[in-house]
Amino acid sequence: MRLHAEYAWLPGAAEPSRDVLIEVADGRFGAVTAGVPAPAGARRLPGVTLPGLANAHSHAFHRALRGRTHGGRGDFWSWREQMYAVADRLDPQRYLALARAVYAEMALAGITCVGEFHYLHHDRDGGRYADANAMSEALVAAAAQAGIRITLLDTCYLSAGVDGAPLTGAQRRFGDGDADRWAQRVDAFAPAGGHVRVGAAVHSVRAVPAAQLPVVAAWARERDAPLHLHLSEQPAENEACQAAYGRSPAELLADAGVLGPRTTAVHATHLGDTDVRLLGTSRTGVCFCPTTERDLADGIGPAPQLAAAGSPLSLGSDSHAVIDPFEEARGLELDERLRSRVRGTFTAAELLSAASRAGHEALGWSDAGGIATGQRADLVTVALDRVRTAGVPPTGVLFAAGAADVTDVLVDGRPVVTAGMHTTVDVPAELGAAISAVTR
């Protein structure tokens, strides 16, 4: 396959290059040459072509809450009860249908790889399905059918609070009893296909007691697998951890051997100076989810301080209040402007790196996220002739474009979105049906 991009954003560049010839073979980029006319037979890509974008933090079933939880008063904790009600209605078949449609929506937005932070493991009474990893199988199959890659971050979730209270209600579906049984279940999961990798997750210090943390960290370390965790999303989490352990969540995780370059902390909203230093010096990545953090009134995290300390930054859509990686990327900069009243903390190239290369690396796909020879052939083309992008210079697409402006997406060299349409999934119809099935 030979492609000719009107503009393409190449690795390390401050702005897109013009007239880029891109060769693809066996799902990888071959030669990438800028400044050449379109040769005969090459497929034209008008607009700006970006590397594939990575959604480093997703809870697929939360998509069913969009438009249902935004109008009333409340906070994260009241929203969580509505989320549990949806979780209680899912089974493997329904989850496959919902996740397939959600992942196809991601593909339409330019996302070529998702990190699924997966804790909905068991049946409604907390008992295991005949196949203990049936829900995991559903998510892996959903990604394959939607045409994107997935890192399944199998999440350890053992208690209802820092005090070790037992799981009740819908939470019973999340737990394996202890970290050893969690590890045994995950070890039994061997998904097929080159589109999937399996990593680990600690839900939070609320959900995994301190004594159990080293087991999860060791599982990931022994397999060189990604390890993700929710960190300091709410002040109440910090206060409870301090009361129980005399340390902040970041300090507790550092003492348990959880932090490090394979680890990504999600949200990291309410951090002290010591927490920032611990994350940065250990090269622990941080995934920000700006649209969810503002939707849930979580707050604005210290992104510049974390980046300066040494933490790579990535992006996720988390609860899917919207699925739009352009909005997440510019949200990192625009939310910081609100907090600091200073413009231009992050350049457009830095925002693109967070949305592409850094996200893929956080998910264990270090061979993706850049338009360069040998990398996975993921491409996202954004139109420059839409209402939102007309007259916008190519460098401005991250601040002007939205998911609806994506015209073409390739994943591992395969067309998944063409002319703004998913090649195999009727996304609106499938989303509507799948969400109706779990919200009636």
GROMACS .gro file of C-alpha atoms in nm:
model
  440
    1MET     CA    1   0.000   0.000   0.000
    2ARG     CA    2   0.125   0.346  -0.092
    3LEU     CA    3  -0.036   0.650   0.068
    4HIS     CA    4   0.027   1.015  -0.002
    5ALA     CA    5  -0.063   1.254   0.280
    6GLU     CA    6  -0.124   1.619   0.205
    7TYR     CA    7   0.025   1.680   0.550
    8ALA     CA    8   0.161   1.426   0.798
    9TRP     CA    9   0.291   1.481   1.150
   10LEU     CA   10   0.618   1.290   1.175
   11PRO     CA   11   0.802   1.196   1.498
   12GLY     CA   12   0.990   1.478   1.667
   13ALA     CA   13   0.849   1.747   1.438
   14ALA     CA   14   0.703   2.069   1.575
   15GLU     CA   15   0.447   2.076   1.294
   16PRO     CA   16   0.319   1.857   1.010
   17SER     CA   17   0.528   1.803   0.696
   18ARG     CA   18   0.381   1.854   0.350
   19ASP     CA   19   0.346   1.592   0.074
   20VAL     CA   20   0.447   1.279   0.262
   21LEU     CA   21   0.468   0.945   0.080
   22ILE     CA   22   0.403   0.657   0.319
   23GLU     CA   23   0.463   0.294   0.226
   24VAL     CA   24   0.295   0.012   0.421
   25ALA     CA   25   0.376  -0.358   0.413
   26ASP     CA   26   0.272  -0.640   0.647
   27GLY     CA   27   0.104  -0.398   0.887
   28ARG     CA   28   0.417  -0.183   0.932
   29PHE     CA   29   0.546   0.141   0.788
   30GLY     CA   30   0.813   0.109   0.525
   31ALA     CA   31   0.971   0.417   0.376
   32VAL     CA   32   0.829   0.754   0.489
   33THR     CA   33   0.938   1.042   0.266
   34ALA     CA   34   0.836   1.407   0.299
   35GLY     CA   35   0.830   1.667   0.024
   36VAL     CA   36   0.754   1.444  -0.274
   37PRO     CA   37   0.470   1.471  -0.528
   38ALA     CA   38   0.198   1.208  -0.524
   39PRO     CA   39   0.305   0.917  -0.747
   40ALA     CA   40   0.062   0.739  -0.975
   41GLY     CA   41  -0.144   0.481  -0.792
   42ALA     CA   42  -0.087   0.616  -0.443
   43ARG     CA   43  -0.397   0.665  -0.232
   44ARG     CA   44  -0.443   1.033  -0.147
   45LEU     CA   45  -0.507   1.142   0.211
   46PRO     CA   46  -0.623   1.506   0.200
   47GLY     CA   47  -0.595   1.694   0.529
   48VAL     CA   48  -0.359   1.623   0.817
   49THR     CA   49  -0.251   1.266   0.888
   50LEU     CA   50  -0.153   1.183   1.245
   51PRO     CA   51  -0.016   0.868   1.406
   52GLY     CA   52  -0.274   0.639   1.561
   53LEU     CA   53  -0.412   0.775   1.887
   54ALA     CA   54  -0.418   0.573   2.210
   55ASN     CA   55  -0.693   0.581   2.471
   56ALA     CA   56  -0.490   0.482   2.776
   57HIS     CA   57  -0.784   0.461   3.019
   58SER     CA   58  -1.131   0.325   2.942
   59HIS     CA   59  -1.421   0.172   3.132
   60ALA     CA   60  -1.628   0.057   2.835
   61PHE     CA   61  -1.956   0.005   3.019
   62HIS     CA   62  -1.957   0.364   3.152
   63ARG     CA   63  -2.055   0.474   2.800
   64ALA     CA   64  -2.412   0.373   2.888
   65LEU     CA   65  -2.423   0.661   3.139
   66ARG     CA   66  -2.366   0.937   2.885
   67GLY     CA   67  -2.645   1.193   2.904
   68ARG     CA   68  -2.801   1.026   3.207
   69THR     CA   69  -2.588   1.159   3.492
   70HIS     CA   70  -2.498   1.515   3.398
   71GLY     CA   71  -2.802   1.721   3.484
   72GLY     CA   72  -2.839   1.670   3.857
   73ARG     CA   73  -2.640   1.786   4.157
   74GLY     CA   74  -2.401   1.561   4.343
   75ASP     CA   75  -2.040   1.448   4.321
   76PHE     CA   76  -1.821   1.154   4.222
   77TRP     CA   77  -1.972   0.934   4.492
   78SER     CA   78  -2.334   0.988   4.387
   79TRP     CA   79  -2.236   0.930   4.023
   80ARG     CA   80  -2.072   0.604   4.128
   81GLU     CA   81  -2.404   0.462   4.251
   82GLN     CA   82  -2.556   0.517   3.907
   83MET     CA   83  -2.255   0.345   3.752
   84TYR     CA   84  -2.305   0.042   3.978
   85ALA     CA   85  -2.665   0.011   3.858
   86VAL     CA   86  -2.545  -0.032   3.499
   87ALA     CA   87  -2.273  -0.277   3.605
   88ASP     CA   88  -2.537  -0.491   3.771
   89ARG     CA   89  -2.719  -0.546   3.438
   90LEU     CA   90  -2.426  -0.670   3.231
   91ASP     CA   91  -2.339  -1.026   3.132
   92PRO     CA   92  -2.077  -1.145   2.879
   93GLN     CA   93  -2.313  -1.128   2.582
   94ARG     CA   94  -2.441  -0.780   2.663
   95TYR     CA   95  -2.090  -0.660   2.743
   96LEU     CA   96  -1.961  -0.784   2.408
   97ALA     CA   97  -2.233  -0.592   2.225
   98LEU     CA   98  -2.178  -0.273   2.425
   99ALA     CA   99  -1.799  -0.280   2.413
  100ARG     CA  100  -1.792  -0.357   2.041
  101ALA     CA  101  -1.999  -0.046   1.972
  102VAL     CA  102  -1.795   0.168   2.213
  103TYR     CA  103  -1.464   0.057   2.061
  104ALA     CA  104  -1.603   0.125   1.714
  105GLU     CA  105  -1.695   0.475   1.832
  106MET     CA  106  -1.334   0.511   1.944
  107ALA     CA  107  -1.211   0.404   1.601
  108LEU     CA  108  -1.429   0.670   1.438
  109ALA     CA  109  -1.256   0.925   1.665
  110GLY     CA  110  -0.906   0.816   1.560
  111ILE     CA  111  -0.826   0.578   1.847
  112THR     CA  112  -0.631   0.273   1.730
  113CYS     CA  113  -0.556   0.118   2.072
  114VAL     CA  114  -0.745   0.116   2.402
  115GLY     CA  115  -0.641   0.039   2.758
  116GLU     CA  116  -0.945  -0.124   2.916
  117PHE     CA  117  -0.931  -0.090   3.295
  118HIS     CA  118  -1.141  -0.399   3.356
  119TYR     CA  119  -1.288  -0.491   3.694
  120LEU     CA  120  -1.633  -0.627   3.602
  121HIS     CA  121  -1.520  -0.989   3.630
  122HIS     CA  122  -1.795  -1.209   3.777
  123ASP     CA  123  -2.165  -1.288   3.785
  124ARG     CA  124  -2.417  -1.071   3.972
  125ASP     CA  125  -2.382  -1.268   4.296
  126GLY     CA  126  -2.003  -1.247   4.287
  127GLY     CA  127  -1.964  -1.608   4.174
  128ARG     CA  128  -1.740  -1.692   3.883
  129TYR     CA  129  -1.877  -1.776   3.540
  130ALA     CA  130  -1.803  -2.126   3.410
  131ASP     CA  131  -1.526  -1.953   3.220
  132ALA     CA  132  -1.379  -1.735   3.495
  133ASN     CA  133  -1.256  -1.486   3.234
  134ALA     CA  134  -1.574  -1.470   3.025
  135MET     CA  135  -1.603  -1.095   3.064
  136SER     CA  136  -1.239  -1.049   2.963
  137GLU     CA  137  -1.300  -1.266   2.657
  138ALA     CA  138  -1.595  -1.044   2.565
  139LEU     CA  139  -1.381  -0.730   2.573
  140VAL     CA  140  -1.100  -0.883   2.367
  141ALA     CA  141  -1.351  -1.005   2.109
  142ALA     CA  142  -1.518  -0.663   2.104
  143ALA     CA  143  -1.190  -0.490   2.021
  144ALA     CA  144  -1.115  -0.736   1.742
  145GLN     CA  145  -1.459  -0.687   1.589
  146ALA     CA  146  -1.426  -0.308   1.613
  147GLY     CA  147  -1.083  -0.325   1.447
  148ILE     CA  148  -0.862  -0.179   1.721
  149ARG     CA  149  -0.594  -0.313   1.954
  150ILE     CA  150  -0.654  -0.359   2.325
  151THR     CA  151  -0.446  -0.385   2.639
  152LEU     CA  152  -0.673  -0.556   2.888
  153LEU     CA  153  -0.574  -0.417   3.227
  154ASP     CA  154  -0.717  -0.686   3.451
  155THR     CA  155  -0.799  -0.505   3.774
  156CYS     CA  156  -0.755  -0.631   4.127
  157TYR     CA  157  -1.049  -0.507   4.340
  158LEU     CA  158  -1.081  -0.660   4.685
  159SER     CA  159  -1.239  -0.421   4.936
  160ALA     CA  160  -1.500  -0.148   4.953
  161GLY     CA  161  -1.277   0.103   5.130
  162VAL     CA  162  -0.938   0.172   5.282
  163ASP     CA  163  -1.070   0.020   5.604
  164GLY     CA  164  -1.097  -0.319   5.431
  165ALA     CA  165  -1.478  -0.332   5.435
  166PRO     CA  166  -1.613  -0.625   5.230
  167LEU     CA  167  -1.757  -0.579   4.884
  168THR     CA  168  -2.136  -0.556   4.874
  169GLY     CA  169  -2.405  -0.509   4.610
  170ALA     CA  170  -2.275  -0.462   4.257
  171GLN     CA  171  -1.919  -0.449   4.389
  172ARG     CA  172  -1.930  -0.823   4.458
  173ARG     CA  173  -1.882  -0.874   4.084
  174PHE     CA  174  -1.542  -0.708   4.102
  175GLY     CA  175  -1.361  -0.917   4.362
  176ASP     CA  176  -1.152  -1.235   4.359
  177GLY     CA  177  -1.116  -1.266   4.737
  178ASP     CA  178  -0.745  -1.186   4.755
  179ALA     CA  179  -0.459  -1.093   4.525
  180ASP     CA  180  -0.331  -1.451   4.491
  181ARG     CA  181  -0.667  -1.568   4.357
  182TRP     CA  182  -0.679  -1.264   4.131
  183ALA     CA  183  -0.338  -1.363   3.991
  184GLN     CA  184  -0.443  -1.725   3.941
  185ARG     CA  185  -0.749  -1.617   3.744
  186VAL     CA  186  -0.551  -1.379   3.523
  187ASP     CA  187  -0.284  -1.644   3.460
  188ALA     CA  188  -0.559  -1.870   3.321
  189PHE     CA  189  -0.648  -1.608   3.059
  190ALA     CA  190  -0.461  -1.663   2.733
  191PRO     CA  191  -0.637  -1.461   2.462
  192ALA     CA  192  -0.560  -1.528   2.098
  193GLY     CA  193  -0.476  -1.267   1.840
  194GLY     CA  194  -0.207  -1.011   1.772
  195HIS     CA  195  -0.438  -0.727   1.869
  196VAL     CA  196  -0.433  -0.797   2.246
  197ARG     CA  197  -0.197  -0.771   2.540
  198VAL     CA  198  -0.277  -0.836   2.905
  199GLY     CA  199  -0.166  -0.607   3.184
  200ALA     CA  200  -0.256  -0.557   3.548
  201ALA     CA  201  -0.429  -0.286   3.748
  202VAL     CA  202  -0.473  -0.192   4.110
  203HIS     CA  203  -0.812  -0.030   4.124
  204SER     CA  204  -0.704   0.209   4.400
  205VAL     CA  205  -0.573   0.210   4.755
  206ARG     CA  206  -0.940   0.202   4.855
  207ALA     CA  207  -0.991  -0.132   4.685
  208VAL     CA  208  -0.661  -0.317   4.742
  209PRO     CA  209  -0.527  -0.338   5.099
  210ALA     CA  210  -0.160  -0.251   5.149
  211ALA     CA  211  -0.060  -0.610   5.221
  212GLN     CA  212  -0.199  -0.721   4.884
  213LEU     CA  213  -0.032  -0.453   4.670
  214PRO     CA  214   0.306  -0.631   4.633
  215VAL     CA  215   0.135  -0.938   4.483
  216VAL     CA  216  -0.011  -0.736   4.196
  217ALA     CA  217   0.313  -0.543   4.147
  218ALA     CA  218   0.513  -0.867   4.134
  219TRP     CA  219   0.274  -1.022   3.881
  220ALA     CA  220   0.326  -0.729   3.644
  221ARG     CA  221   0.701  -0.710   3.704
  222GLU     CA  222   0.758  -1.082   3.638
  223ARG     CA  223   0.572  -1.056   3.305
  224ASP     CA  224   0.708  -0.714   3.208
  225ALA     CA  225   0.343  -0.611   3.178
  226PRO     CA  226   0.185  -0.267   3.216
  227LEU     CA  227   0.048  -0.187   3.561
  228HIS     CA  228  -0.215   0.087   3.598
  229LEU     CA  229  -0.399   0.230   3.898
  230HIS     CA  230  -0.637   0.506   3.998
  231LEU     CA  231  -0.449   0.753   4.219
  232SER     CA  232  -0.574   1.038   4.436
  233GLU     CA  233  -0.881   1.104   4.225
  234GLN     CA  234  -1.067   1.242   4.526
  235PRO     CA  235  -0.952   1.420   4.846
  236ALA     CA  236  -1.155   1.167   5.046
  237GLU     CA  237  -0.926   0.891   4.918
  238ASN     CA  238  -0.619   1.080   5.041
  239GLU     CA  239  -0.775   1.146   5.380
  240ALA     CA  240  -0.880   0.785   5.432
  241CYS     CA  241  -0.535   0.657   5.330
  242GLN     CA  242  -0.362   0.899   5.564
  243ALA     CA  243  -0.588   0.792   5.850
  244ALA     CA  244  -0.536   0.420   5.786
  245TYR     CA  245  -0.167   0.410   5.693
  246GLY     CA  246  -0.018   0.745   5.796
  247ARG     CA  247   0.088   0.802   5.436
  248SER     CA  248  -0.052   0.942   5.114
  249PRO     CA  249  -0.164   0.695   4.845
  250ALA     CA  250   0.150   0.768   4.639
  251GLU     CA  251   0.373   0.704   4.940
  252LEU     CA  252   0.190   0.380   5.015
  253LEU     CA  253   0.229   0.262   4.656
  254ALA     CA  254   0.598   0.355   4.652
  255ASP     CA  255   0.661   0.153   4.969
  256ALA     CA  256   0.479  -0.146   4.814
  257GLY     CA  257   0.693  -0.143   4.500
  258VAL     CA  258   0.407  -0.040   4.270
  259LEU     CA  259   0.562   0.271   4.115
  260GLY     CA  260   0.804   0.256   3.822
  261PRO     CA  261   0.839   0.301   3.444
  262ARG     CA  262   0.591   0.019   3.362
  263THR     CA  263   0.330   0.182   3.588
  264THR     CA  264   0.072   0.446   3.495
  265ALA     CA  265  -0.122   0.641   3.757
  266VAL     CA  266  -0.462   0.757   3.635
  267HIS     CA  267  -0.600   1.099   3.734
  268ALA     CA  268  -0.337   1.187   4.001
  269THR     CA  269  -0.548   1.494   4.069
  270HIS     CA  270  -0.485   1.570   4.435
  271LEU     CA  271  -0.111   1.535   4.491
  272GLY     CA  272   0.135   1.695   4.730
  273ASP     CA  273   0.490   1.791   4.641
  274THR     CA  274   0.625   1.462   4.779
  275ASP     CA  275   0.377   1.266   4.567
  276VAL     CA  276   0.484   1.448   4.251
  277ARG     CA  277   0.849   1.378   4.330
  278LEU     CA  278   0.783   1.008   4.392
  279LEU     CA  279   0.600   0.969   4.062
  280GLY     CA  280   0.854   1.167   3.863
  281THR     CA  281   1.174   1.017   3.999
  282SER     CA  282   1.036   0.663   3.951
  283ARG     CA  283   0.935   0.750   3.592
  284THR     CA  284   0.579   0.647   3.670
  285GLY     CA  285   0.351   0.764   3.390
  286VAL     CA  286   0.036   0.965   3.454
  287CYS     CA  287  -0.280   0.939   3.247
  288PHE     CA  288  -0.507   1.242   3.256
  289CYS     CA  289  -0.873   1.216   3.152
  290PRO     CA  290  -0.978   1.581   3.127
  291THR     CA  291  -1.335   1.535   3.003
  292THR     CA  292  -1.419   1.290   3.282
  293GLU     CA  293  -1.231   1.484   3.549
  294ARG     CA  294  -1.432   1.796   3.468
  295ASP     CA  295  -1.759   1.603   3.428
  296LEU     CA  296  -1.723   1.443   3.772
  297ALA     CA  297  -1.598   1.766   3.932
  298ASP     CA  298  -1.276   1.590   4.032
  299GLY     CA  299  -1.045   1.888   3.988
  300ILE     CA  300  -0.740   1.972   3.776
  301GLY     CA  301  -0.423   1.773   3.834
  302PRO     CA  302  -0.065   1.909   3.837
  303ALA     CA  303   0.027   1.807   3.482
  304PRO     CA  304   0.316   2.054   3.430
  305GLN     CA  305   0.475   1.967   3.762
  306LEU     CA  306   0.451   1.594   3.689
  307ALA     CA  307   0.600   1.634   3.341
  308ALA     CA  308   0.883   1.845   3.479
  309ALA     CA  309   0.950   1.585   3.750
  310GLY     CA  310   0.989   1.309   3.489
  311SER     CA  311   0.646   1.147   3.451
  312PRO     CA  312   0.539   1.076   3.090
  313LEU     CA  313   0.184   1.203   3.031
  314SER     CA  314  -0.084   1.012   2.842
  315LEU     CA  315  -0.458   1.059   2.791
  316GLY     CA  316  -0.778   0.859   2.835
  317SER     CA  317  -1.152   0.900   2.800
  318ASP     CA  318  -1.231   0.709   3.122
  319SER     CA  319  -1.612   0.731   3.168
  320HIS     CA  320  -1.672   0.834   2.802
  321ALA     CA  321  -1.864   1.150   2.882
  322VAL     CA  322  -1.734   1.213   2.533
  323ILE     CA  323  -1.506   1.003   2.313
  324ASP     CA  324  -1.288   1.260   2.144
  325PRO     CA  325  -0.908   1.239   2.177
  326PHE     CA  326  -0.871   1.592   2.037
  327GLU     CA  327  -1.082   1.726   2.324
  328GLU     CA  328  -0.877   1.526   2.576
  329ALA     CA  329  -0.550   1.656   2.428
  330ARG     CA  330  -0.643   2.022   2.424
  331GLY     CA  331  -0.814   1.977   2.762
  332LEU     CA  332  -0.475   1.903   2.913
  333GLU     CA  333  -0.359   2.250   2.805
  334LEU     CA  334  -0.686   2.444   2.843
  335ASP     CA  335  -0.766   2.313   3.191
  336GLU     CA  336  -0.415   2.412   3.298
  337ARG     CA  337  -0.483   2.761   3.164
  338LEU     CA  338  -0.785   2.783   3.393
  339ARG     CA  339  -0.581   2.665   3.690
  340SER     CA  340  -0.270   2.875   3.631
  341ARG     CA  341  -0.401   3.162   3.418
  342VAL     CA  342  -0.100   3.105   3.192
  343ARG     CA  343  -0.124   3.010   2.823
  344GLY     CA  344   0.103   2.776   2.631
  345THR     CA  345   0.222   2.529   2.894
  346PHE     CA  346   0.212   2.242   2.642
  347THR     CA  347   0.290   2.274   2.271
  348ALA     CA  348   0.074   2.110   2.007
  349ALA     CA  349   0.352   1.855   1.945
  350GLU     CA  350   0.360   1.766   2.316
  351LEU     CA  351  -0.016   1.720   2.321
  352LEU     CA  352   0.004   1.492   2.017
  353SER     CA  353   0.277   1.288   2.185
  354ALA     CA  354   0.057   1.241   2.493
  355ALA     CA  355  -0.231   1.131   2.271
  356SER     CA  356  -0.024   0.893   2.060
  357ARG     CA  357   0.328   0.774   2.144
  358ALA     CA  358   0.307   0.807   2.523
  359GLY     CA  359  -0.033   0.639   2.534
  360HIS     CA  360   0.085   0.342   2.332
  361GLU     CA  361   0.395   0.305   2.549
  362ALA     CA  362   0.180   0.315   2.864
  363LEU     CA  363  -0.019   0.024   2.721
  364GLY     CA  364   0.285  -0.184   2.628
  365TRP     CA  365   0.287  -0.109   2.253
  366SER     CA  366   0.622   0.067   2.216
  367ASP     CA  367   0.619  -0.007   1.842
  368ALA     CA  368   0.320   0.219   1.778
  369GLY     CA  369   0.238   0.588   1.795
  370GLY     CA  370   0.470   0.731   1.530
  371ILE     CA  371   0.472   0.752   1.149
  372ALA     CA  372   0.818   0.602   1.105
  373THR     CA  373   0.979   0.304   0.938
  374GLY     CA  374   0.919  -0.018   1.131
  375GLN     CA  375   0.637   0.117   1.345
  376ARG     CA  376   0.286  -0.030   1.333
  377ALA     CA  377   0.097   0.124   1.043
  378ASP     CA  378  -0.161   0.323   1.236
  379LEU     CA  379  -0.284   0.644   1.072
  380VAL     CA  380  -0.555   0.899   1.146
  381THR     CA  381  -0.647   1.156   0.882
  382VAL     CA  382  -0.828   1.476   0.982
  383ALA     CA  383  -1.010   1.689   0.726
  384LEU     CA  384  -0.916   2.055   0.687
  385ASP     CA  385  -1.234   2.151   0.500
  386ARG     CA  386  -1.496   2.103   0.771
  387VAL     CA  387  -1.684   2.376   0.958
  388ARG     CA  388  -1.448   2.341   1.254
  389THR     CA  389  -1.126   2.316   1.053
  390ALA     CA  390  -1.176   2.536   0.747
  391GLY     CA  391  -0.897   2.793   0.737
  392VAL     CA  392  -0.710   2.626   1.023
  393PRO     CA  393  -0.335   2.573   0.967
  394PRO     CA  394  -0.225   2.210   0.986
  395THR     CA  395  -0.056   2.263   1.324
  396GLY     CA  396  -0.386   2.384   1.469
  397VAL     CA  397  -0.586   2.063   1.428
  398LEU     CA  398  -0.536   1.958   1.791
  399PHE     CA  399  -0.697   2.282   1.905
  400ALA     CA  400  -0.967   2.305   1.636
  401ALA     CA  401  -1.069   1.956   1.520
  402GLY     CA  402  -1.296   1.704   1.682
  403ALA     CA  403  -1.371   1.336   1.644
  404ALA     CA  404  -1.627   1.414   1.372
  405ASP     CA  405  -1.349   1.553   1.152
  406VAL     CA  406  -1.167   1.218   1.125
  407THR     CA  407  -1.206   1.078   0.775
  408ASP     CA  408  -0.975   0.775   0.759
  409VAL     CA  409  -0.820   0.539   1.015
  410LEU     CA  410  -0.577   0.255   0.955
  411VAL     CA  411  -0.488   0.006   1.229
  412ASP     CA  412  -0.191  -0.220   1.160
  413GLY     CA  413  -0.231  -0.129   0.793
  414ARG     CA  414  -0.600  -0.225   0.776
  415PRO     CA  415  -0.864   0.038   0.687
  416VAL     CA  416  -1.106   0.059   0.979
  417VAL     CA  417  -1.262   0.397   0.900
  418THR     CA  418  -1.305   0.520   0.542
  419ALA     CA  419  -1.470   0.849   0.442
  420GLY     CA  420  -1.579   0.896   0.803
  421MET     CA  421  -1.763   0.563   0.822
  422HIS     CA  422  -1.666   0.251   1.014
  423THR     CA  423  -1.603  -0.028   0.767
  424THR     CA  424  -1.787  -0.304   0.959
  425VAL     CA  425  -1.995  -0.159   1.245
  426ASP     CA  426  -2.313   0.049   1.224
  427VAL     CA  427  -2.201   0.247   1.525
  428PRO     CA  428  -2.510   0.459   1.608
  429ALA     CA  429  -2.750   0.166   1.573
  430GLU     CA  430  -2.535  -0.074   1.774
  431LEU     CA  431  -2.471   0.180   2.048
  432GLY     CA  432  -2.840   0.253   2.079
  433ALA     CA  433  -2.938  -0.111   2.102
  434ALA     CA  434  -2.659  -0.207   2.342
  435ILE     CA  435  -2.726   0.084   2.577
  436SER     CA  436  -3.100   0.023   2.577
  437ALA     CA  437  -3.035  -0.336   2.682
  438VAL     CA  438  -2.861  -0.223   3.005
  439THR     CA  439  -3.058   0.090   3.096
  440ARG     CA  440  -3.424  -0.013   3.058
   0.00000   0.00000   0.00000
